[in-house]
Tab-separated table of C-alpha atoms in Angstrom:
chain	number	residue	atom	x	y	z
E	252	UNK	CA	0.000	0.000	0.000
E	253	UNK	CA	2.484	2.211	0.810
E	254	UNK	CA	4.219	1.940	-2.555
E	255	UNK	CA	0.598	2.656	-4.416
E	256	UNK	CA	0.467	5.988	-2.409
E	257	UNK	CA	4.469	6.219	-3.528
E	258	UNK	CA	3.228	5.481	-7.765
E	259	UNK	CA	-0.038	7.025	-7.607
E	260	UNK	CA	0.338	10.168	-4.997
E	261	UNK	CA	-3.019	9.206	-3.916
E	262	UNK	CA	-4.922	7.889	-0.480
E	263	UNK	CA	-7.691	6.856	-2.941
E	264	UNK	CA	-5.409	4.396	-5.141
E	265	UNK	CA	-3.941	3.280	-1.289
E	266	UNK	CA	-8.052	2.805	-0.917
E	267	UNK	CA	-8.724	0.931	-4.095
E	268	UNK	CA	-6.253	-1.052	-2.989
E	269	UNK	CA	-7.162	-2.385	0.196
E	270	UNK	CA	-10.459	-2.540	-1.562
E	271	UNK	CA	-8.795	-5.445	-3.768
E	272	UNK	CA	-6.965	-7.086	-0.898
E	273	UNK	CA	-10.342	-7.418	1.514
E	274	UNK	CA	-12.263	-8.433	-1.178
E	275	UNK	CA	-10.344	-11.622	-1.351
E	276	UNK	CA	-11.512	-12.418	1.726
E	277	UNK	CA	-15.141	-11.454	1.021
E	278	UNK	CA	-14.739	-14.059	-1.823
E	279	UNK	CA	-13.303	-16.616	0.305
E	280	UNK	CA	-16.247	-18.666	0.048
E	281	UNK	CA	-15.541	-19.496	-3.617
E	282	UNK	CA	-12.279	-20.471	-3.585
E	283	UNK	CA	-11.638	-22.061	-0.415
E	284	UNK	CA	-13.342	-24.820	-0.842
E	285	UNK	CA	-11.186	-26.351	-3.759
E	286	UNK	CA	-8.705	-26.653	-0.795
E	287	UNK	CA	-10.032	-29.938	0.204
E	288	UNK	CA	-9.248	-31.257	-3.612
E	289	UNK	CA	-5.722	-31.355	-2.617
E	290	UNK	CA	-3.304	-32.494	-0.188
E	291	UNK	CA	-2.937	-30.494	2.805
E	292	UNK	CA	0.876	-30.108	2.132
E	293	UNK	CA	1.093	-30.224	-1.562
E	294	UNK	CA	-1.728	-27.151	-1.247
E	295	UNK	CA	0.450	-25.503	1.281
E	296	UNK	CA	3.527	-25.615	-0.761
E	297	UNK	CA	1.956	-24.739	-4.315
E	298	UNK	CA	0.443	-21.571	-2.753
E	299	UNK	CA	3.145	-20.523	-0.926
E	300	UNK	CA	5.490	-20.721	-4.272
E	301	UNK	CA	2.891	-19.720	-6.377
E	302	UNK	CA	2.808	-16.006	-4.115
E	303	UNK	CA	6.669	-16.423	-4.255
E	304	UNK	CA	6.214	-15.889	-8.393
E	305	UNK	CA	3.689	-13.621	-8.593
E	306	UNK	CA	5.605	-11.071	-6.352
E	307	UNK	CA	9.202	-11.081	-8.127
E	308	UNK	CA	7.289	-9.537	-10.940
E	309	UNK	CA	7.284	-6.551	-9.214
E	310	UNK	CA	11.317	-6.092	-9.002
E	311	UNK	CA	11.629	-7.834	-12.139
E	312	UNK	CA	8.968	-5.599	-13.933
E	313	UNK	CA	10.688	-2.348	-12.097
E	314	UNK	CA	13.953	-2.672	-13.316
E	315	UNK	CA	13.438	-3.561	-16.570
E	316	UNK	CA	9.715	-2.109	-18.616
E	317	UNK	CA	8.921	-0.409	-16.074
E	318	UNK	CA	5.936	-1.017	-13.340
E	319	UNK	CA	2.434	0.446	-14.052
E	320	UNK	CA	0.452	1.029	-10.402
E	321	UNK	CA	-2.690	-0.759	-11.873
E	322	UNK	CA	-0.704	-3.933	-11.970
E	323	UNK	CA	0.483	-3.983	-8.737
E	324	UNK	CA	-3.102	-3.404	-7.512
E	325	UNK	CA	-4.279	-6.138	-9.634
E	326	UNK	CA	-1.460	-8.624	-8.483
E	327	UNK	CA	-2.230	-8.163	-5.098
E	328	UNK	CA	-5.527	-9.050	-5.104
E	329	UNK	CA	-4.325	-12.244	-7.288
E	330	UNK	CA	-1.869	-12.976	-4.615
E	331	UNK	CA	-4.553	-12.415	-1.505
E	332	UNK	CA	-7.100	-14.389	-3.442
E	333	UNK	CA	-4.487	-17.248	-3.010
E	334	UNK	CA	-3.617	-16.946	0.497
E	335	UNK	CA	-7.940	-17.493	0.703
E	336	UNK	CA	-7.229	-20.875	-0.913
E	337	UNK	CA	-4.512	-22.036	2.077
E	338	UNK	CA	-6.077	-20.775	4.875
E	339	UNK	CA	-8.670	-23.259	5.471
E	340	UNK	CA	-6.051	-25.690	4.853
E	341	UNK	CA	-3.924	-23.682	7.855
E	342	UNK	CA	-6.647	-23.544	10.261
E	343	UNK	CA	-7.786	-27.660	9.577
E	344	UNK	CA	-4.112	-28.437	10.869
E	345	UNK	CA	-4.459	-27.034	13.931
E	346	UNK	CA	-6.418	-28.877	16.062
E	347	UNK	CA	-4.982	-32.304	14.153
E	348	UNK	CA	-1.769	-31.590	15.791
E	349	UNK	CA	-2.522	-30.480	18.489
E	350	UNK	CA	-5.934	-31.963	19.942
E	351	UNK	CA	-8.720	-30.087	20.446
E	352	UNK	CA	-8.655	-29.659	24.104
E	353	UNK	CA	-5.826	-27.707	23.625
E	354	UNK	CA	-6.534	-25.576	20.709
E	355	UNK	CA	-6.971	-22.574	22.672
E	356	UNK	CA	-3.518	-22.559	24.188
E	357	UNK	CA	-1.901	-23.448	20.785
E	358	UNK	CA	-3.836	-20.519	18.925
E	359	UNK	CA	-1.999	-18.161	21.674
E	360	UNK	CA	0.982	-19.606	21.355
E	361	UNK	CA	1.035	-19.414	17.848
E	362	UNK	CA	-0.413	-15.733	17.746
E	363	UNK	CA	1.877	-14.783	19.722
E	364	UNK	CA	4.881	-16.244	17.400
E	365	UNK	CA	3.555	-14.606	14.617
E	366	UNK	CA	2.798	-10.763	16.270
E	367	UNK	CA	6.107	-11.005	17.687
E	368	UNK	CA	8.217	-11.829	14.779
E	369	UNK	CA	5.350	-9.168	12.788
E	370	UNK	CA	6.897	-7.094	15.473
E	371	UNK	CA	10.321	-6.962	14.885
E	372	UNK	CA	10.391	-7.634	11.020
E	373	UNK	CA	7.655	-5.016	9.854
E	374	UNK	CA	9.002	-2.163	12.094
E	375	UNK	CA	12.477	-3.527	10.347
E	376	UNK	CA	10.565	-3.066	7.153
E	377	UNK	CA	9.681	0.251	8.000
E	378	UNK	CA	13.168	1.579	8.238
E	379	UNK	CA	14.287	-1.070	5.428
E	380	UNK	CA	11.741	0.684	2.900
E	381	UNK	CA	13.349	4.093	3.794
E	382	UNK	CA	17.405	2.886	3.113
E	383	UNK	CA	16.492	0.121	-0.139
E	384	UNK	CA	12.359	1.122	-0.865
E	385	UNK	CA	9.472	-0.574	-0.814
E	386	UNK	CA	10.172	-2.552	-4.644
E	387	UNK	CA	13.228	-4.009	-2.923
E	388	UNK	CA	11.895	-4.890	0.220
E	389	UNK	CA	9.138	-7.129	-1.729
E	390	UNK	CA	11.756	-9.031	-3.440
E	391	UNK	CA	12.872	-9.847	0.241
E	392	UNK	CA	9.069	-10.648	0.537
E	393	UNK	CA	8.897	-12.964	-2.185
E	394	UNK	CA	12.416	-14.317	-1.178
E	395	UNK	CA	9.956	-15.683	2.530
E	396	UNK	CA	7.523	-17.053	0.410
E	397	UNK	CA	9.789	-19.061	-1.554
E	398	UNK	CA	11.450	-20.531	1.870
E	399	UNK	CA	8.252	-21.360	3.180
E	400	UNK	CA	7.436	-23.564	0.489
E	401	UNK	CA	10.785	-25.127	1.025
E	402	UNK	CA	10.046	-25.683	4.716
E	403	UNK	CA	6.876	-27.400	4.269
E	404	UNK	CA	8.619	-30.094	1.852
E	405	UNK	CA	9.728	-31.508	5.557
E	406	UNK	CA	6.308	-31.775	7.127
E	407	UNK	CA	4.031	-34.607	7.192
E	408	UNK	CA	0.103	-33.721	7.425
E	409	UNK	CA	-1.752	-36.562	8.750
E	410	UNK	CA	-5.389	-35.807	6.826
E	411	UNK	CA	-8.497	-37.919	7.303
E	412	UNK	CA	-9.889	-38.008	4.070
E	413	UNK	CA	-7.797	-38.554	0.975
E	414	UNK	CA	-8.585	-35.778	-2.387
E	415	UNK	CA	-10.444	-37.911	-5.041
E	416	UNK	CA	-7.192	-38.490	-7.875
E	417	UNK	CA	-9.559	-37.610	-11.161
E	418	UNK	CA	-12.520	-36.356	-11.383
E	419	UNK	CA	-14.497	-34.523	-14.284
E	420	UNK	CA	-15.556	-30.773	-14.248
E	421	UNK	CA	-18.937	-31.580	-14.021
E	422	UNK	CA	-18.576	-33.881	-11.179
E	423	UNK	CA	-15.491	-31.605	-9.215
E	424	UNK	CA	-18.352	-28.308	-9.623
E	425	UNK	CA	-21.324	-31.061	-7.941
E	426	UNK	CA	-19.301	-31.789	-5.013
E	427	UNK	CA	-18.073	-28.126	-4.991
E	428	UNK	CA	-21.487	-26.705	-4.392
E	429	UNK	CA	-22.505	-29.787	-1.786
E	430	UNK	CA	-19.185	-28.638	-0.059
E	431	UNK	CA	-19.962	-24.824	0.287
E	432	UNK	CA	-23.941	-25.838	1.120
E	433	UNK	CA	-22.791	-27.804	4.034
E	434	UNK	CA	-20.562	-25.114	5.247
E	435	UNK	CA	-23.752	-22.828	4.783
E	436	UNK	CA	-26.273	-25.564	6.886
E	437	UNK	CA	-23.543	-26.389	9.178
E	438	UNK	CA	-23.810	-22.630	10.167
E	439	UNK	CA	-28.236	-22.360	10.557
E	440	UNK	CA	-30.090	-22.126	13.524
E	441	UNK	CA	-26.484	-21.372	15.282
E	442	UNK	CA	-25.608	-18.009	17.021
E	443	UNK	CA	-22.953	-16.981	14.843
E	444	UNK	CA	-25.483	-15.358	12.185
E	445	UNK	CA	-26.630	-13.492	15.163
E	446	UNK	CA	-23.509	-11.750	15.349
E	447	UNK	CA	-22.363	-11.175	11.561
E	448	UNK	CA	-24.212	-7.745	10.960
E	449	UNK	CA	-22.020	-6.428	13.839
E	450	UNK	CA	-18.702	-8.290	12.692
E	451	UNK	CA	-19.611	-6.436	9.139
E	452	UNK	CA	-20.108	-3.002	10.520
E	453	UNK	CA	-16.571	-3.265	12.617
E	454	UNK	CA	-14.954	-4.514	9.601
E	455	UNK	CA	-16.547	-1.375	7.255
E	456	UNK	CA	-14.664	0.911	10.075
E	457	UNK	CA	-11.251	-1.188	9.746
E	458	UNK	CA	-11.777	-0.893	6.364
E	459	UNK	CA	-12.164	3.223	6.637
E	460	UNK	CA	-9.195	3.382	8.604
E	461	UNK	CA	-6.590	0.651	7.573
E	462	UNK	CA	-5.989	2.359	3.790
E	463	UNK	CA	-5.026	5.756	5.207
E	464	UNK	CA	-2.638	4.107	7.861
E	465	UNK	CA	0.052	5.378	4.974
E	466	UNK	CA	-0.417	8.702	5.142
E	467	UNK	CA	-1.622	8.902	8.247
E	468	UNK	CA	2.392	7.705	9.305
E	469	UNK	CA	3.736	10.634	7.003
E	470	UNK	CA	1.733	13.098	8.773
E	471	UNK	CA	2.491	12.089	12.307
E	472	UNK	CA	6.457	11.702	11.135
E	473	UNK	CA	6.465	14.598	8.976
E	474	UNK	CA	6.960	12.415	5.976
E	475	UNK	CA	9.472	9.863	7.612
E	476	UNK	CA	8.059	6.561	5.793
E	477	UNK	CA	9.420	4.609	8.394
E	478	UNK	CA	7.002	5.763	10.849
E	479	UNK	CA	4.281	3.743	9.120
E	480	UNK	CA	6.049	0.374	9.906
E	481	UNK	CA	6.128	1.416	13.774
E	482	UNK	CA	2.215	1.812	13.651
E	483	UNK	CA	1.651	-1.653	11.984
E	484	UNK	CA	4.669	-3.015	14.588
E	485	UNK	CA	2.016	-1.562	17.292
E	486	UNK	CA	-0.606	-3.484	15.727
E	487	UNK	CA	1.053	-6.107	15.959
E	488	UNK	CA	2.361	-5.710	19.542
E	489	UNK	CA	-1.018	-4.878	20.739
E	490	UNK	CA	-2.772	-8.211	18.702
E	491	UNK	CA	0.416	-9.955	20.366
E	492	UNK	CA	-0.444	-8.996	23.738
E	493	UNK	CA	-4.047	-9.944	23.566
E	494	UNK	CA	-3.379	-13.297	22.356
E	495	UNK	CA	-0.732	-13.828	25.246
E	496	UNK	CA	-3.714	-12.346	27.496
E	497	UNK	CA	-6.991	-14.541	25.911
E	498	UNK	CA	-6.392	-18.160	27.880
E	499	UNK	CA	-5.692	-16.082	31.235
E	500	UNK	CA	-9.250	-13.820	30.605
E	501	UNK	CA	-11.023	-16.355	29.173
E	502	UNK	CA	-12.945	-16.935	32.393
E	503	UNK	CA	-14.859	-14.000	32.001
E	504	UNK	CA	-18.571	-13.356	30.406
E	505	UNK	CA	-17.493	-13.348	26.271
E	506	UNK	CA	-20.191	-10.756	25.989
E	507	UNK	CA	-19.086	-8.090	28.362
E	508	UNK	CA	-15.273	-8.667	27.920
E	509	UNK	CA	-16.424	-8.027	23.929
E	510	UNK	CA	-18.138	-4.577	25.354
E	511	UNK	CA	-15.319	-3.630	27.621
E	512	UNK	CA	-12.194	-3.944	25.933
E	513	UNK	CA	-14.156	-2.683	22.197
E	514	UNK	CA	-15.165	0.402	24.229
E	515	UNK	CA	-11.346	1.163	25.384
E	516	UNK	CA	-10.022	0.121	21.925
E	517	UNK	CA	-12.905	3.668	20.713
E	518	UNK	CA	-11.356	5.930	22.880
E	519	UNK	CA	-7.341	4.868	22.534
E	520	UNK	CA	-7.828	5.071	18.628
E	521	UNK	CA	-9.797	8.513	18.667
E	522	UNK	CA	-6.892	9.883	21.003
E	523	UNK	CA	-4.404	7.938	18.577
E	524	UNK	CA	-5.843	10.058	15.689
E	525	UNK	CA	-5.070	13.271	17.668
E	526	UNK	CA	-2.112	12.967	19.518
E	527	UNK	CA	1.195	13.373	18.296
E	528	UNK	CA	3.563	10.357	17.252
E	529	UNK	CA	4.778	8.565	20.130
E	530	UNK	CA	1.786	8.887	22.253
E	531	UNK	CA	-0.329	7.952	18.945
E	532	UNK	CA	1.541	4.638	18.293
E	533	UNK	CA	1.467	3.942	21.897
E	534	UNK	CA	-2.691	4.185	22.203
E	535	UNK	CA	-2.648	2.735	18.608
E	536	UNK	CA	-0.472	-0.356	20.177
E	537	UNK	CA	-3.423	-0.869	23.301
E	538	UNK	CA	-6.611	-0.039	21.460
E	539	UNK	CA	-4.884	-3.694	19.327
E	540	UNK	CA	-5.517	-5.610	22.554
E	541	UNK	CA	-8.963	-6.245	21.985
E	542	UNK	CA	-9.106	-7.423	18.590
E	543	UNK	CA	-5.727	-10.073	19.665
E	544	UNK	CA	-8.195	-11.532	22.650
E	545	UNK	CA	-11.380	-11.918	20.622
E	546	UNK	CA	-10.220	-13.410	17.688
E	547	UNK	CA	-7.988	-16.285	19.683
E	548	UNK	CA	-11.357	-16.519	22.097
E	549	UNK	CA	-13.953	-16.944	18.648
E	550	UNK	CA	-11.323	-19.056	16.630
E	551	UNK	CA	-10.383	-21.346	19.154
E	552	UNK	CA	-14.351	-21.684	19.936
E	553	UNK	CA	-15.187	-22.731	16.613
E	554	UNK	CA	-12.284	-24.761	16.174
E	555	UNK	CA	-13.453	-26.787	19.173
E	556	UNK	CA	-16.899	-27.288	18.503
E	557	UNK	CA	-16.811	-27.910	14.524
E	558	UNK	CA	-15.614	-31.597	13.079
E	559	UNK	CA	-12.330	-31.392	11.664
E	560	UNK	CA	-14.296	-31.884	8.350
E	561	UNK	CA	-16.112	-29.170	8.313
E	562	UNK	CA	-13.400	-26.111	10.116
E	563	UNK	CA	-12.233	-25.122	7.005
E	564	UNK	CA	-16.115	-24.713	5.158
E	565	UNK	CA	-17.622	-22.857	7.623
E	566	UNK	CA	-14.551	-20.602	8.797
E	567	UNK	CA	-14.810	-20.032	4.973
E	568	UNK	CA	-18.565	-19.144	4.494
E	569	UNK	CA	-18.331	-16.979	8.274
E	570	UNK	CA	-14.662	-14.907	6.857
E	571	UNK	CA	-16.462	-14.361	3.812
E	572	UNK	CA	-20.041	-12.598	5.456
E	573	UNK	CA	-17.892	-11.163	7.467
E	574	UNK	CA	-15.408	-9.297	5.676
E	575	UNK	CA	-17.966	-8.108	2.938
E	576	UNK	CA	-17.770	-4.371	4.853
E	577	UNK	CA	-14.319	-3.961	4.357
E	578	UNK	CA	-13.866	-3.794	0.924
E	579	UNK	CA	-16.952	-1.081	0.813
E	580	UNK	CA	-14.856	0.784	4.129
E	581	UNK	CA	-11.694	0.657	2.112
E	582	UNK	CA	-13.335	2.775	-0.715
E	583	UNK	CA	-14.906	5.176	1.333
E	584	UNK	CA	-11.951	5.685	3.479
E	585	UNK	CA	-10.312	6.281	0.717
E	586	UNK	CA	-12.574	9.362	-0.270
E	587	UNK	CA	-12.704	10.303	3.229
E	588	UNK	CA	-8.720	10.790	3.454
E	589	UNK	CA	-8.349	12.370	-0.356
E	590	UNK	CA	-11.187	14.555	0.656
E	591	UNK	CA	-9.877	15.867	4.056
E	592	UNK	CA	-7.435	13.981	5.582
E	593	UNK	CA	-6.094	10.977	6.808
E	594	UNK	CA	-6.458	11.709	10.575
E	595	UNK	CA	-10.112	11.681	10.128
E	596	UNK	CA	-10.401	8.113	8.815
E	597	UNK	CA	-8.762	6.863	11.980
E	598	UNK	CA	-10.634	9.299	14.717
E	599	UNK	CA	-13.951	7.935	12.800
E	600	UNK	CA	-12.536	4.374	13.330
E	601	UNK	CA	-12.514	5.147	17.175
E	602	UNK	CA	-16.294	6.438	17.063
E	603	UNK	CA	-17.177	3.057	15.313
E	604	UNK	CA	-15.961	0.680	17.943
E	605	UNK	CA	-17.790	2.617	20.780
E	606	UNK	CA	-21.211	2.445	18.427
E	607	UNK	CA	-20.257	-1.190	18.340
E	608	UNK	CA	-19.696	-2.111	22.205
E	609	UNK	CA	-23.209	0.051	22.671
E	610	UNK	CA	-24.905	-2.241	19.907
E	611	UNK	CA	-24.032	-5.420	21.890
E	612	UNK	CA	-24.519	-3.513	25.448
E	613	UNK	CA	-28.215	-3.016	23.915
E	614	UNK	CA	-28.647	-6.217	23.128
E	615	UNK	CA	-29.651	-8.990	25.888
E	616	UNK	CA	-28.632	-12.842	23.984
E	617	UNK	CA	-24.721	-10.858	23.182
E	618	UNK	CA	-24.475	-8.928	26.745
E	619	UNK	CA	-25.189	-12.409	28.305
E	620	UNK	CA	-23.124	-14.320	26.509
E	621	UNK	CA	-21.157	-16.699	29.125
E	622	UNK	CA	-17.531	-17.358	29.086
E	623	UNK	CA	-16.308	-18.589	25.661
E	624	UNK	CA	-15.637	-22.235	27.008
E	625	UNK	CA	-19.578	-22.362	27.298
E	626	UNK	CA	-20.499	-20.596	24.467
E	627	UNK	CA	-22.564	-22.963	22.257
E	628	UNK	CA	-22.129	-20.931	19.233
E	629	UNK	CA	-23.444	-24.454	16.890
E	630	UNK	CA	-26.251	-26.712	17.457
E	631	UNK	CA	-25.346	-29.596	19.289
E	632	UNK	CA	-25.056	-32.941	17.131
E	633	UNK	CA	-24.751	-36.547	18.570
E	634	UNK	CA	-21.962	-38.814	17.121
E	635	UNK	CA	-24.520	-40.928	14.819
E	636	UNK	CA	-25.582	-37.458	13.530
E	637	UNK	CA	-22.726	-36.238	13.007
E	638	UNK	CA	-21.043	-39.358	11.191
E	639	UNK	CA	-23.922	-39.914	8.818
E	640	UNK	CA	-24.580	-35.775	7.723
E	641	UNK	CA	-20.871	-36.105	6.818
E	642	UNK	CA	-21.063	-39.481	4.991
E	643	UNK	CA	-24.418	-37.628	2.930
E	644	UNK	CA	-21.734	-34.668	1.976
């Protein structure tokens, strides 16, 4: 994003953007699925080298013909649509390694890897973009995609159900649309629809504020670009720090821990919009807290009470509802910062997650929701059930 708003001199192209890279996930639902056509590790390692090719073209293409904004836009939304195809596969793993009784502890654990290394490495990229640039500093990106690939040629996935060798088009697009139904009915009469028209709205105001985060940095550093790796290294620090915190909190009522910490994470960002840098990255870095508990405490949830079979299709069919907003926030926070400027985008941000903690203060089933460990966010199925609905998909 940051070298869109570099080529193109424009929030609205950093906007368009992120408009491109969330609507991947909004059309998770139709490309996920094919995930469970393929073996867990020769999907992981296609993807990952696949990404690995698709972003060299960038360096390659900037040193050479030259590199047109509209294809890095395009590329990126190629390259997210991708990472939608793995992810199920990612998340299926999990609890296979680990066991489900400890999936909650292993989704910290492995949050907090990830924020912590996020932490070091993009506030390295931050500085690294200001001595080499940003084309340079993908390379290195597409250099880490490459290894990854490499490094799951060592792992062994044990996977329950073998991909079908051959199969016709006709036949693969049946079992296709059987596949994403079930993830669809596996999801009725369950309390997660219940909550999607609030996960939307909070994702529109992400989406508002996330595309400006560029400029937003050069303002609060007076143009110093690496300021804008130091606010997504607070992200990360803060989304690190609530993962570390969700198995020692996870006692408490889901519902009002959801209102609580939402209603902090309004004020911190507002005051992040308006203060100068270092206070600004440090309320930017504690407002993250929030989102780092609920996700581990809603992931882990569904991850425990789903079959193995199904995680993947119905973390698929509930990313996809609920990212639809942020595309649509990403555009209008895009006209929001060309129009006046970024700092509004993330002050309006702030004013959304109060509106949301008041939305589920107003509401009795979400205010009385019970720790997550007693949440029953799916209808309960007996074994026989269970077996024989899977069996009929």
């Amino acid at each position: 994003m940051l070298l869109v708003l570099q080529m193109s001199g424009s929030v609205l192209y950093s906007g368009i953007t992120f408009f491109f890279l969330t609507l991947a996930s909004a059309m998770a639902f139709l490309i996920a699925p094919f995930a469970n056509y393929v073996t867990y590790k020769g999907g992981l390692i296609g993807s990952e080298l696949l990404k690995s090719l698709l972003l060299v073209t960038i360096p390659l293409f900037y040193f050479t013909i030259g590199l047109n904004v509209f294809y890095v836009m395009m590329l990126l939304l190629i390259v997210a649509l991708i990472s939608q195809f793995s992810y199920p596969i990612e998340s299926t793993i999990m609890p296979i390694i680990v066991g489900k009784e400890n999936i909650v502890k292993a989704n910290s654990y492995m949050q907090t890897i990830r924020e912590g290394m996020s932490i070091v490495f993009v506030a390295g990229a931050g500085i690294l973009v200001v001595v080499i640039g940003p084309v340079q500093a993908i390379l290195i990106t597409a250099i880490c995609h490459l290894l990854s690939s490499l490094t799951y040629v060592f792992f062994t996935f044990q996977q329950e159900s073998a991909p079908t060798e051959k199969q016709s088009i006709n036949l693969l697009v049946q079992t296709y649309k059987i596949d994403l139904r079930a993830g669809i009915d596996y999801m009725k009469e369950s309390l997660i629809p219940k909550m999607i028209v609030s996960i939307v709205f909070i994702n529109f105001a992400m989406g508002v504020m996330i595309p400006n985060m560029p400029a937003f940095a050069l303002i609060k550093g007076n143009g110093n670009e690496a300021l804008y790796g130091f606010y997504l290294a607070s992200l990360s620090l803060g989304i690190m720090i609530g993962a570390l915190l969700a198995p020692r909190i996870k006692q408490y009522g889901f519902g009002m821990l959801t209102i609580v910490s939402f209603s902090f994470t309004g004020f911190l960002w507002m005051g992040a919009a308006v203060l100068p840098a270092i206070p600004s990255i440090l309320f930017f870095c504690i407002g993250a807290i929030s989102i780092g508990i609920i996700n581990i405490l809603m992931f882990s949830s569904i991850q425990q009470q789903v079959e193995s079979a199904f995680i993947g299709r119905v973390l698929t069919v509930l990313t996809s509802a609920a990212s639809i907003g942020m595309p649509f926030g990403s555009l209008v926070g895009g006209f929001i910062g060309e129009s006046f400027t970024a700092i509004v985008p993330v002050f309006l941000c702030g004013i959304a997650m109060i509106i949301f903690s008041v939305s589920w203060l107003s509401n009795t089933l979400l205010r009385k929701l019970p720790k997550i460990d007693e949440v029953k966010l799916f209808p309960a199925r007996d074994v026989d059930e269970s077996i024989q609905y899977e069996k009929s998909v």
